[in-house]
XYZ file of C-alpha atoms in Angstrom:
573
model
C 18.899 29.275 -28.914
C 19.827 27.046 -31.757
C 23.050 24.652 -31.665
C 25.085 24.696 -34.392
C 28.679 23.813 -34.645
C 29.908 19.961 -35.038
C 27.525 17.450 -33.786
C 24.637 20.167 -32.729
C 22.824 19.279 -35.723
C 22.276 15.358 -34.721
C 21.792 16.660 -31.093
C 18.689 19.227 -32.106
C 17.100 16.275 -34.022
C 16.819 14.457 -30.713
C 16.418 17.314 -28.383
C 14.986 20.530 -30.566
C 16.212 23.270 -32.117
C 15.359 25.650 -29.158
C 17.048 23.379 -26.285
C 19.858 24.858 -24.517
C 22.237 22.743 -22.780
C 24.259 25.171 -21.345
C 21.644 26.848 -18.963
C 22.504 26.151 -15.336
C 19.366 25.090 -14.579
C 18.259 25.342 -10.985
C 14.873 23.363 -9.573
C 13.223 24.975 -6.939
C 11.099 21.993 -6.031
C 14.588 19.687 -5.491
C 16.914 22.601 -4.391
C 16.175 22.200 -1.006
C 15.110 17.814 -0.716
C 16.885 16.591 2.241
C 18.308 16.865 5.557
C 22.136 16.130 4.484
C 22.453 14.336 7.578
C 24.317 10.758 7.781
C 21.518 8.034 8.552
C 20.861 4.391 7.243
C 19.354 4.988 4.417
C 16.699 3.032 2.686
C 15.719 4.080 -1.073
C 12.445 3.030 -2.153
C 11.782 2.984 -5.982
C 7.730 3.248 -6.082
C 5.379 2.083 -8.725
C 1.849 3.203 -9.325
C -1.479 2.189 -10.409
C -3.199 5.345 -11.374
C -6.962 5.049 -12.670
C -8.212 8.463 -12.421
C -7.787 11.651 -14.578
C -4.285 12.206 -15.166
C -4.828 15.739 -15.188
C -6.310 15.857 -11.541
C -3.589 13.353 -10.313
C -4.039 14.921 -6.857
C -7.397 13.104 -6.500
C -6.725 9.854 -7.310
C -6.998 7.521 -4.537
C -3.491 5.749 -4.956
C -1.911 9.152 -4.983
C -3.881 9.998 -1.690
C -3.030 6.384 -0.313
C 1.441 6.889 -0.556
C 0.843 10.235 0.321
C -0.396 9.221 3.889
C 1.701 6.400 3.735
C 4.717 8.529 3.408
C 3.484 11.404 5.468
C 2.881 9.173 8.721
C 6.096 6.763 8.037
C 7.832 10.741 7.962
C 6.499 10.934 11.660
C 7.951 7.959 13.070
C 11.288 7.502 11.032
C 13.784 9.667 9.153
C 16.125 7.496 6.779
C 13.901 7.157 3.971
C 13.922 8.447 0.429
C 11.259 8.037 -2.126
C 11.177 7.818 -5.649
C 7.965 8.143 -6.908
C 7.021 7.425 -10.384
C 3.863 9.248 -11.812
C 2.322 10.493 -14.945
C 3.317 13.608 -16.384
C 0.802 16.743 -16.759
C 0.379 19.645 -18.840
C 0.268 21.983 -15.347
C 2.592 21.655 -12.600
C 2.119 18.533 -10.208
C 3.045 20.248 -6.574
C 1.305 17.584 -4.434
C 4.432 16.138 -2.453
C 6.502 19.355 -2.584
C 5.771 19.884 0.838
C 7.646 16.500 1.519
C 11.415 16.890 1.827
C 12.304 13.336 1.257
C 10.447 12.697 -1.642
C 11.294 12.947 -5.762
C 8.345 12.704 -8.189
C 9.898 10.974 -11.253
C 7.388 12.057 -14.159
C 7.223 9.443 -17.466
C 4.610 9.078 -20.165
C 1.602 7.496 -19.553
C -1.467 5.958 -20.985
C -4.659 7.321 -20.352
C -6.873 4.082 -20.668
C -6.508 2.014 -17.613
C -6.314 -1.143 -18.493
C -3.636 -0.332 -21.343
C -1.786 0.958 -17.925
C -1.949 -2.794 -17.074
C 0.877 -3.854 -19.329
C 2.365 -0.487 -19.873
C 6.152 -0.355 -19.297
C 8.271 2.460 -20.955
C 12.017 2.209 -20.157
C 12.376 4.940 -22.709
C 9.892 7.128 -20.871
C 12.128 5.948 -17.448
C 15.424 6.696 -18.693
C 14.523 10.414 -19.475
C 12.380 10.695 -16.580
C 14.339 13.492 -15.023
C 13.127 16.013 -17.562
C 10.807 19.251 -17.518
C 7.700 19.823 -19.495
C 7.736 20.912 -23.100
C 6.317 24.428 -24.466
C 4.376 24.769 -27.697
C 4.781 27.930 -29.412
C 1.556 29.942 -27.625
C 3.146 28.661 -24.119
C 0.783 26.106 -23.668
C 2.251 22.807 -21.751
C 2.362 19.809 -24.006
C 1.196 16.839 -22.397
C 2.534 13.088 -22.897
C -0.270 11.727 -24.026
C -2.144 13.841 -26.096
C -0.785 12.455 -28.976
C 1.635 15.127 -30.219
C 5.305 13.887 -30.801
C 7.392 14.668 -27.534
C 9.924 17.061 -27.639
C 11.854 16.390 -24.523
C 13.589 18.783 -22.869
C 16.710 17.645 -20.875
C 17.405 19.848 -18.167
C 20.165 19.621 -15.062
C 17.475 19.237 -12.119
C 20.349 16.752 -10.138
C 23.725 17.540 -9.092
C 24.967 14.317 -10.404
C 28.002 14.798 -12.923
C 27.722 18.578 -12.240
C 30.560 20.603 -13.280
C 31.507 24.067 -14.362
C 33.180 22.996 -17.653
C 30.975 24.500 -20.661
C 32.417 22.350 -23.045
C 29.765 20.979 -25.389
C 31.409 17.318 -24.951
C 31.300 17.714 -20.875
C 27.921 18.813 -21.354
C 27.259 15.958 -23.510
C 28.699 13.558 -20.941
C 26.573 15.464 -18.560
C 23.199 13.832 -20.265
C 24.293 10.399 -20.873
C 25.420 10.592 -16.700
C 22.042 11.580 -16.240
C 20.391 8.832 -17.265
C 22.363 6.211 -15.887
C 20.625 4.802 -12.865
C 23.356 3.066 -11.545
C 24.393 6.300 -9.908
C 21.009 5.616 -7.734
C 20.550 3.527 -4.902
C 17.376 1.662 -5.025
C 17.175 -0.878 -1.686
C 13.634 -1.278 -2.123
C 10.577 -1.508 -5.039
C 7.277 -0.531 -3.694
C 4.912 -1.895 -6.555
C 1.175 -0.792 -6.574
C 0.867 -2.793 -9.886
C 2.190 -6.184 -9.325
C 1.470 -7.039 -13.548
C 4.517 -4.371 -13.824
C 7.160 -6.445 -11.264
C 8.751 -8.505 -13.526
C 9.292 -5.596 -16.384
C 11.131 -3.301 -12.920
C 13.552 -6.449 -11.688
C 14.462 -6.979 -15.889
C 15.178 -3.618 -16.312
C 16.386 -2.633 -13.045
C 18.577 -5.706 -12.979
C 19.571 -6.782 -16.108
C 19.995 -3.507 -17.860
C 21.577 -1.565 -14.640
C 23.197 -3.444 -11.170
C 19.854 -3.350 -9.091
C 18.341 -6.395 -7.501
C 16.282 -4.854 -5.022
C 13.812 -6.987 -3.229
C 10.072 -6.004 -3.697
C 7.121 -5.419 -1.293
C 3.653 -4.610 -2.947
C 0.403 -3.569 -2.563
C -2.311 -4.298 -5.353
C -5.382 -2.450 -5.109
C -7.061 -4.000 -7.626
C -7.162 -7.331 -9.473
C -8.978 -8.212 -12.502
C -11.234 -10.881 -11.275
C -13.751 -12.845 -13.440
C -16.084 -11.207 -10.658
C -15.666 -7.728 -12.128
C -14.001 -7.880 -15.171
C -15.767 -7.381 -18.351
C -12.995 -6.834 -20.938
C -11.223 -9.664 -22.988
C -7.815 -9.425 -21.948
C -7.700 -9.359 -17.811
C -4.322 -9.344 -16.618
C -5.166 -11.370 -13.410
C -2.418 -13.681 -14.276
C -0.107 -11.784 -14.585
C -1.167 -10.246 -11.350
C -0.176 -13.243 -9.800
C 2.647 -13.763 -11.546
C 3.901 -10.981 -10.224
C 3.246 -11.086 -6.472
C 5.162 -14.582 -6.933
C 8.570 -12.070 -7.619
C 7.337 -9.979 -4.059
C 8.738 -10.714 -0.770
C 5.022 -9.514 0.448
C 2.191 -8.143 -0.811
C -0.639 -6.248 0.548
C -4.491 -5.801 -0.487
C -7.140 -3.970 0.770
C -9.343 -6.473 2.698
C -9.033 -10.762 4.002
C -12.514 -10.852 1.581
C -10.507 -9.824 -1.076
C -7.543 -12.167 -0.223
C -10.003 -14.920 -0.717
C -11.751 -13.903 -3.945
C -7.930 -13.894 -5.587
C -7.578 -16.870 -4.118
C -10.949 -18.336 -5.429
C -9.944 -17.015 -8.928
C -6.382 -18.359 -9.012
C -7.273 -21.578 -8.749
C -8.282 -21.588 -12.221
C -5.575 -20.984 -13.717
C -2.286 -22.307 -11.478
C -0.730 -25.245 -9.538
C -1.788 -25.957 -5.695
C 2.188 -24.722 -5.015
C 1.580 -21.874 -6.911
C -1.779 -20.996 -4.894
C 0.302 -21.673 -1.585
C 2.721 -19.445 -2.413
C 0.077 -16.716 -2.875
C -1.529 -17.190 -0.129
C 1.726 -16.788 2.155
C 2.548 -13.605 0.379
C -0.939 -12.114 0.624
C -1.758 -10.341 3.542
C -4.593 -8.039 4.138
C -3.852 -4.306 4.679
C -6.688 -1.645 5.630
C -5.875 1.365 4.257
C -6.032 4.047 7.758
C -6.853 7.635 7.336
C -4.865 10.440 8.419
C -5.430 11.938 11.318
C -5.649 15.721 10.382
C -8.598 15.322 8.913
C -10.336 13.628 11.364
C -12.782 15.873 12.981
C -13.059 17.002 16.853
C -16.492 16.452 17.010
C -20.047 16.238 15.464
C -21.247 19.169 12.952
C -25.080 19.660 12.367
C -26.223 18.036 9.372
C -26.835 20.705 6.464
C -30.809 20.986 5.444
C -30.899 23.711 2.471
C -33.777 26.323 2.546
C -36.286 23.711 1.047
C -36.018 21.345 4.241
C -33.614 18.838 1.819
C -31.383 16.868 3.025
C -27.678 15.253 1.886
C -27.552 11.528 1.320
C -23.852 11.284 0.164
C -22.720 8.809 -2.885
C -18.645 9.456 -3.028
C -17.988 6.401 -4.866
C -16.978 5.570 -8.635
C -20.041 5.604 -10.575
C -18.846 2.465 -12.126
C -20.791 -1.446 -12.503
C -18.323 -2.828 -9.652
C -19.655 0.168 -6.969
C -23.418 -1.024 -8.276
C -24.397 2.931 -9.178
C -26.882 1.796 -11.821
C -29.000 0.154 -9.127
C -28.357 2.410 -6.309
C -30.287 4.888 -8.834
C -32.791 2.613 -9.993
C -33.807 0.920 -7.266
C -32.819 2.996 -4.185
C -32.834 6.450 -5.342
C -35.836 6.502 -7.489
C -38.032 4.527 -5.275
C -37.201 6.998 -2.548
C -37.720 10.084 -4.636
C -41.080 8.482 -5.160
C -41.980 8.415 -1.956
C -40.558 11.821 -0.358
C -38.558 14.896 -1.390
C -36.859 16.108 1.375
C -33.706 15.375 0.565
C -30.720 15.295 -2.370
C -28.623 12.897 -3.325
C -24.527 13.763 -3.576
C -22.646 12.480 -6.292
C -19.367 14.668 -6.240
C -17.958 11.813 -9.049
C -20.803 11.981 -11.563
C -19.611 12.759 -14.978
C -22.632 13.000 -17.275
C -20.090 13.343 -20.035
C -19.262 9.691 -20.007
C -22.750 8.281 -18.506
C -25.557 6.533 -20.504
C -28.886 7.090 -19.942
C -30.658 5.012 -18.158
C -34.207 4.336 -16.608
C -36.694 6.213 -17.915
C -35.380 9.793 -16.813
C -32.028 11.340 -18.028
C -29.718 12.572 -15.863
C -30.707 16.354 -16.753
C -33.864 15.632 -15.673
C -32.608 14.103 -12.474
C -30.583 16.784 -11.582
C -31.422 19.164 -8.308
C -31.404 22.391 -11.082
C -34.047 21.076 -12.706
C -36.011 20.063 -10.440
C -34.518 16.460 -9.695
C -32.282 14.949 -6.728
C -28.879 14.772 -7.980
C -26.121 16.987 -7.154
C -23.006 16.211 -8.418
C -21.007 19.313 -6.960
C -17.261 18.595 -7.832
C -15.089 21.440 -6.835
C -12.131 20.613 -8.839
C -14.402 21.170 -11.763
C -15.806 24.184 -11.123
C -14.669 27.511 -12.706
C -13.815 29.214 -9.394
C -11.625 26.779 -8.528
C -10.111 26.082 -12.195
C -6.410 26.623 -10.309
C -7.043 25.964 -6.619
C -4.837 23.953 -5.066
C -5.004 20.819 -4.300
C -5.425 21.083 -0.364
C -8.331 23.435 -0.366
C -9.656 20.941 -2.768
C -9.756 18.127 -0.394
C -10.838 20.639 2.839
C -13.487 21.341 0.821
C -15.102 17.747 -0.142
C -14.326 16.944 3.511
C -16.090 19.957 4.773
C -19.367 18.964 2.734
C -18.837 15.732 3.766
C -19.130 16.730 7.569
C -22.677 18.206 6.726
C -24.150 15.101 4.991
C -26.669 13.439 6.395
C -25.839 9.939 6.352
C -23.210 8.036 3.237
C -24.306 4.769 1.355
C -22.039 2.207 0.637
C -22.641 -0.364 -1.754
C -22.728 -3.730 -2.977
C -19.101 -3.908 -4.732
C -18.407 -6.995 -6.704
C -14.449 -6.443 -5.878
C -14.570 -6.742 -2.111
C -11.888 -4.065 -1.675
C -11.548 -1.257 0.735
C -13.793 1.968 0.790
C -12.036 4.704 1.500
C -14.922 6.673 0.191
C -16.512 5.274 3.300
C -13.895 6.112 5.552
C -13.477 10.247 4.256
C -17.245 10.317 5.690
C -16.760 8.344 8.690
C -13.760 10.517 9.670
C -15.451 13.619 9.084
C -18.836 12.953 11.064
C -20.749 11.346 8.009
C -22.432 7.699 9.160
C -22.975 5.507 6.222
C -25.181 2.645 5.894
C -23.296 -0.302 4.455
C -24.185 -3.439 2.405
C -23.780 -6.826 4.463
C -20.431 -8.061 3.675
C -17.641 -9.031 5.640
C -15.638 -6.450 3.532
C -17.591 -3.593 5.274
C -17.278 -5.776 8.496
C -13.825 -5.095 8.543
C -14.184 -1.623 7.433
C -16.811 -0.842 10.473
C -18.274 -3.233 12.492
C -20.897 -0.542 14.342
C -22.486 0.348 10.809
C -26.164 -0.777 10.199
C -26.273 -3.159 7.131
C -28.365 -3.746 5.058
C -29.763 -6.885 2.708
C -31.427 -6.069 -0.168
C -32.522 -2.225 -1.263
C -35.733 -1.979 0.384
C -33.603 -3.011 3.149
C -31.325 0.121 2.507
C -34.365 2.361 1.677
C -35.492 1.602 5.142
C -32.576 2.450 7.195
C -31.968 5.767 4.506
C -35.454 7.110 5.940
C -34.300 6.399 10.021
C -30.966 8.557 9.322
C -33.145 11.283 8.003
C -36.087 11.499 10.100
C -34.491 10.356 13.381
C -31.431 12.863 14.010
C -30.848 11.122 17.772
C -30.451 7.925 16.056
C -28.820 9.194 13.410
C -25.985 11.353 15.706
C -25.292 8.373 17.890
C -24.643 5.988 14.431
C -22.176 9.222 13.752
C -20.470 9.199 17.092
C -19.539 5.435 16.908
C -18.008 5.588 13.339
C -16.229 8.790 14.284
C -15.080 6.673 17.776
C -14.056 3.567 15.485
C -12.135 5.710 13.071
C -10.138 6.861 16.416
C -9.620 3.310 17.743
C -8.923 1.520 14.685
C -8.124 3.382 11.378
C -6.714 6.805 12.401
C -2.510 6.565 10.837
C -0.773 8.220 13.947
C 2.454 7.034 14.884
C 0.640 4.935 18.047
C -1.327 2.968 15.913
C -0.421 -0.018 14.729
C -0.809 0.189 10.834
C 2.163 2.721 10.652
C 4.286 0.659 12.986
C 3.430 -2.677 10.768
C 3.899 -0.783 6.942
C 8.187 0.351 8.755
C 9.153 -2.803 10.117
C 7.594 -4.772 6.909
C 9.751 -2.148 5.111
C 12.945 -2.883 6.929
C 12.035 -6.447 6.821
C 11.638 -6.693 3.202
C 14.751 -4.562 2.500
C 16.898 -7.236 4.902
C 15.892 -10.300 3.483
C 18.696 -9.355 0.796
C 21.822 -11.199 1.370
C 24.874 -8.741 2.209
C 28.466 -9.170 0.799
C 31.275 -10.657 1.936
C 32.535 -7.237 4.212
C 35.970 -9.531 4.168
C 35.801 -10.116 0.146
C 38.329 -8.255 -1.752
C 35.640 -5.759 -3.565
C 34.380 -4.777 -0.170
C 37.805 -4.024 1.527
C 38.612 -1.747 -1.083
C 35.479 0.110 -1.387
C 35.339 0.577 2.062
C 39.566 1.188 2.811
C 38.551 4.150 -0.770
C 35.673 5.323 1.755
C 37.375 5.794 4.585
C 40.733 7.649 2.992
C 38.317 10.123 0.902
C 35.505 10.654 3.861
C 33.015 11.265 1.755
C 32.010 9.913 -1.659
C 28.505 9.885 -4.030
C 27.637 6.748 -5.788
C 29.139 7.846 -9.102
C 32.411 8.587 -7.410
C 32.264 5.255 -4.936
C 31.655 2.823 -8.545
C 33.316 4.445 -11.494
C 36.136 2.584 -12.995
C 36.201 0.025 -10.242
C 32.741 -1.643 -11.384
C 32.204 -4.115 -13.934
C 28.753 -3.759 -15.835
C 27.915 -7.621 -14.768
C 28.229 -6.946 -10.814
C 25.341 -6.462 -9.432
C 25.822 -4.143 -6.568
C 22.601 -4.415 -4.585
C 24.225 -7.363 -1.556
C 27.242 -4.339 -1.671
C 25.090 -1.834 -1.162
C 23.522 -3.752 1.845
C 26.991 -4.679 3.395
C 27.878 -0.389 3.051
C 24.721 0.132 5.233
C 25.098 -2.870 7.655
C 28.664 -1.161 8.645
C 29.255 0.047 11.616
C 30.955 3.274 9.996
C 29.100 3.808 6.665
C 26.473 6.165 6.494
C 24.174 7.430 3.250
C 23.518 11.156 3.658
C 19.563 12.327 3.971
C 19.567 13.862 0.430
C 18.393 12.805 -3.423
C 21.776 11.647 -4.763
C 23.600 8.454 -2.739
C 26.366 10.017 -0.634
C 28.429 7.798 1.448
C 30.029 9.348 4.476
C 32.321 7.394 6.789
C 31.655 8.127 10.533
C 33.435 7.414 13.668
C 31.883 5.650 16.281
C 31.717 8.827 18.382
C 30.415 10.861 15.593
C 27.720 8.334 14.590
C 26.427 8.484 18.187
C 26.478 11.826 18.290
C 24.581 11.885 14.737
């Protein structure tokens, strides 16, 4: 319906014509977040580094990575909320609706990664509570397809809710929404360190948050691996100087940030790196660990499946796993095929003196490159049966390859086949050391061609290389709440979250927003700060003092709701 009337005209410029603001929106996905029990809570703002298709956001590995991360903290503790910030999409993004302390804050987003390095849209942020637009045939406008944005405000919180349908309340009602000092944020989870100091400016200097920061980069642009001409390695490090902590994938790749930083900063600088850098494997969730062994799939012409899962990029050395351990071994045998579930011949040159049609299994050649997500039978499966399905093939592959990687990072390409029965033969690095010490190694590629032929000609030798990778994923990288990587990611999360520095709980601002608590009972953020707050107090140590009382409670829901609780009430909570 079109606004008209005083002011509507100014307000369709910004919103559309066809917006209507007086809709009592209701969100299924958020309608039913949260226990609405009292606990401690602790708010965790999280960042992301997305480098895959942001239309299959379900299958890129950071979104996999908090998922478990969330998922097995969910099974050992119940006082945290997450705010997750993602990319929009055209369809509807349902990956964490199954998690009831979770809110998926969607923003514009770039779609080349390394523009995603020093992309920071405030904009984008402050409307981030918005749905998806409709063109006129009822198609799903994306954010970054280049057509101008028509955002579409829409009450999916209860803050500032009220029955008034006033066009000034309503008005109110959007300018509330947006204001994210009606959040509690206690702690920023960053996944792209180049982005910390653009979260503490905003976060802080724009709104009252100074929350303390733990991170976790994935990736660093290295001289080792980076061929473009504007890395954003210092930055990088730059930004993990703002963290409390940060984690990365593997001590090897500790060392080659290390190596690189001294290039560019002070030996201070370097130290204080080093103390904030700790090493983090990345464990595997323990669903999808198999019970035991499968048999190995051989097709009807005796082939076999050697399994590549990883990025067909430089840094994962694809070209010469082709060249000079695929070919060589098609040369000499042709018993087997060689999976490739990321292949996209779309954006692959040619290289060698085949093409990749030519190497394909359909005509004649080795190369599968089965992706389910992309096939038309499973244009709108879900996500889940996406996954069960790669990890179902992957349980019937004969042995995984993992290669050379100029990075040093973590494979958890490797570790979905060693969970799911899949031994892979791994180059000699200590970065696959600390990935799997039982793996076979190997040196150079006739090395790897070598050990390739035992897996598929010895299936004894082969099953017992299977059994001990399955056994090691067990010991040492299954995420249950007995192991310790779950156990290290809370306390690291409480720890981080302490080191701020609590009010005064004798100052005069405390004793009053605690004697207001306790006369009212109950109170939400908005109601606990508005006209008692000044725009330059920063209420972050506050917030900290609320929690660290013996009578304060948050409640387990999206919006910050203070409770006060008796002693016997509390213990009974």
């Amino acid at each position: 319906m079109k606004q008209t009337g005083l002011n509507r005209e100014m307000l369709s410029r910004l919103l559309g014509d066809d917006v209507n603001l007086f809709t009592n929106h209701k969100d299924k996905t958020h309608r039913d977040k949260g226990s609405g029990e009292p606990r401690n809570m602790k708010r965790i703002l999280v960042w992301p580094n997305i480098t895959f298709d942001i239309e299959r956001l379900e299958q890129d590995s950071y979104v996999q990575t908090i998922h478990k991360m969330i998922n097995g903290l969910n099974q050992v503790r119940d006082d945290l909320w997450w705010e997750l910030v993602l990319p929009r999409t055209t369809g509807d993004f349902t990956f964490f609706d199954e998690l009831k302390n979770v809110d998926v804050v969607q923003v514009k987003w770039p779609q080349n990664i390394q523009s995603t390095r020093g992309h920071f849209d405030k904009f984008s942020l402050n409307t981030s509570f918005v749905s998806k637009d409709v063109d006129k045939e009822g198609k799903l406008i994306s954010a970054h397809d280049g057509i101008e944005y028509k955002i579409r405000r829409e009450r999916n919180t209860t803050i500032g809710k009220t029955k008034d349908t006033d066009f000034n309340m309503h008005w109110k009602y959007y300018e509330d929404e947006v204001n994210w000092n009606f959040k509690d944020i206690d702690l920023i989870f960053s996944h792209l360190p180049e982005t910390t100091w653009n979260l503490v400016n905003y976060l802080g200097n724009e709104w009252h948050h100074l929350p303390p920061v733990l991170g976790y980069c994935h990736w660093f642009d290295v001289e080792e691996v980076c061929n473009w001409r504007y890395p954003a390695f210092i930055r990088e490090c730059e930004g993990i100087s703002l963290m409390e902590k940060c984690y990365v994938n593997t001590e090897s790749q500790k060392k080659l940030v290390l190596k690189n930083a001294e290039k560019h900063f002070s030996d201070t600088f370097i130290k204080e790196l080093d103390n904030k850098i700790e090493p983090y494997h990345l464990p595997v969730t323990e669903e999808h660990i198999i019970d035991k062994l499968e048999k190995p799939f051989i097709n009807t012409d005796g082939k076999q499946i050697i399994v590549f899962n990883h990025r067909t990029k430089t840094y994962k050395d694809f070209k010469n796993f082709i060249l000079k351990v695929c070919e060589p071994l098609w040369e000499k045998r042709k018993d087997f095929q060689v999976w490739i579930p990321l292949l996209d011949l779309a954006q692959m040159k040619e290289i060698g003196d085949k093409t990749w049609q030519e190497r394909l299994i359909e005509n004649g050649g080795y190369i599968d490159n089965k992706n389910y997500a992309k096939m038309p039978e499973h244009k709108n499966s879900k996500p889940e049966l996406l996954t069960k399905l790669y990890h179902q093939r992957l349980s019937k592959c004969k042995v995984g390859y993992s290669p050379p990687q100029k990075y040093k990072g973590w494979s958890v390409a490797t570790t979905d086949g060693m969970m799911r029965g899949c031994p892979f033969v791994m180059f000699d690095a200590d970065y696959y050391h600390e990935l799997n010490p039982t793996a076979d190694t190997f040196t150079n590629y006739d090395h790897a061609i070598k050990l390739l032929e035992r897996y598929l000609d010895d299936d004894k030798y082969r099953d017992k290389k299977a059994q001990e990778s399955l056994d090691y994923v067990n010991k040492h990288l299954s995420w249950n709440p007995d192991e310790k990587a779950i156990k290290r990611l809370s306390k690291d999360i409480d720890k981080v979250i302490k080191s701020v520095k609590p009010a005064n709980p004798d100052g005069k601002a405390m004793k009053k927003l605690l004697d207001d608590l306790k006369d009212k009972g109950i109170m939400t953020k908005r109601e606990l700060i508005t006209q008692r707050w000044g725009s330059g107090i920063k209420f972050t140590p506050y917030r900290r003092a609320l929690m660290e009382h013996p009578n304060v409670m948050d409640t387990h829901q999206r919006i910050s709701t203070y409770q006060w609780v008796d002693k016997k009430d509390q213990k009974n909570s």
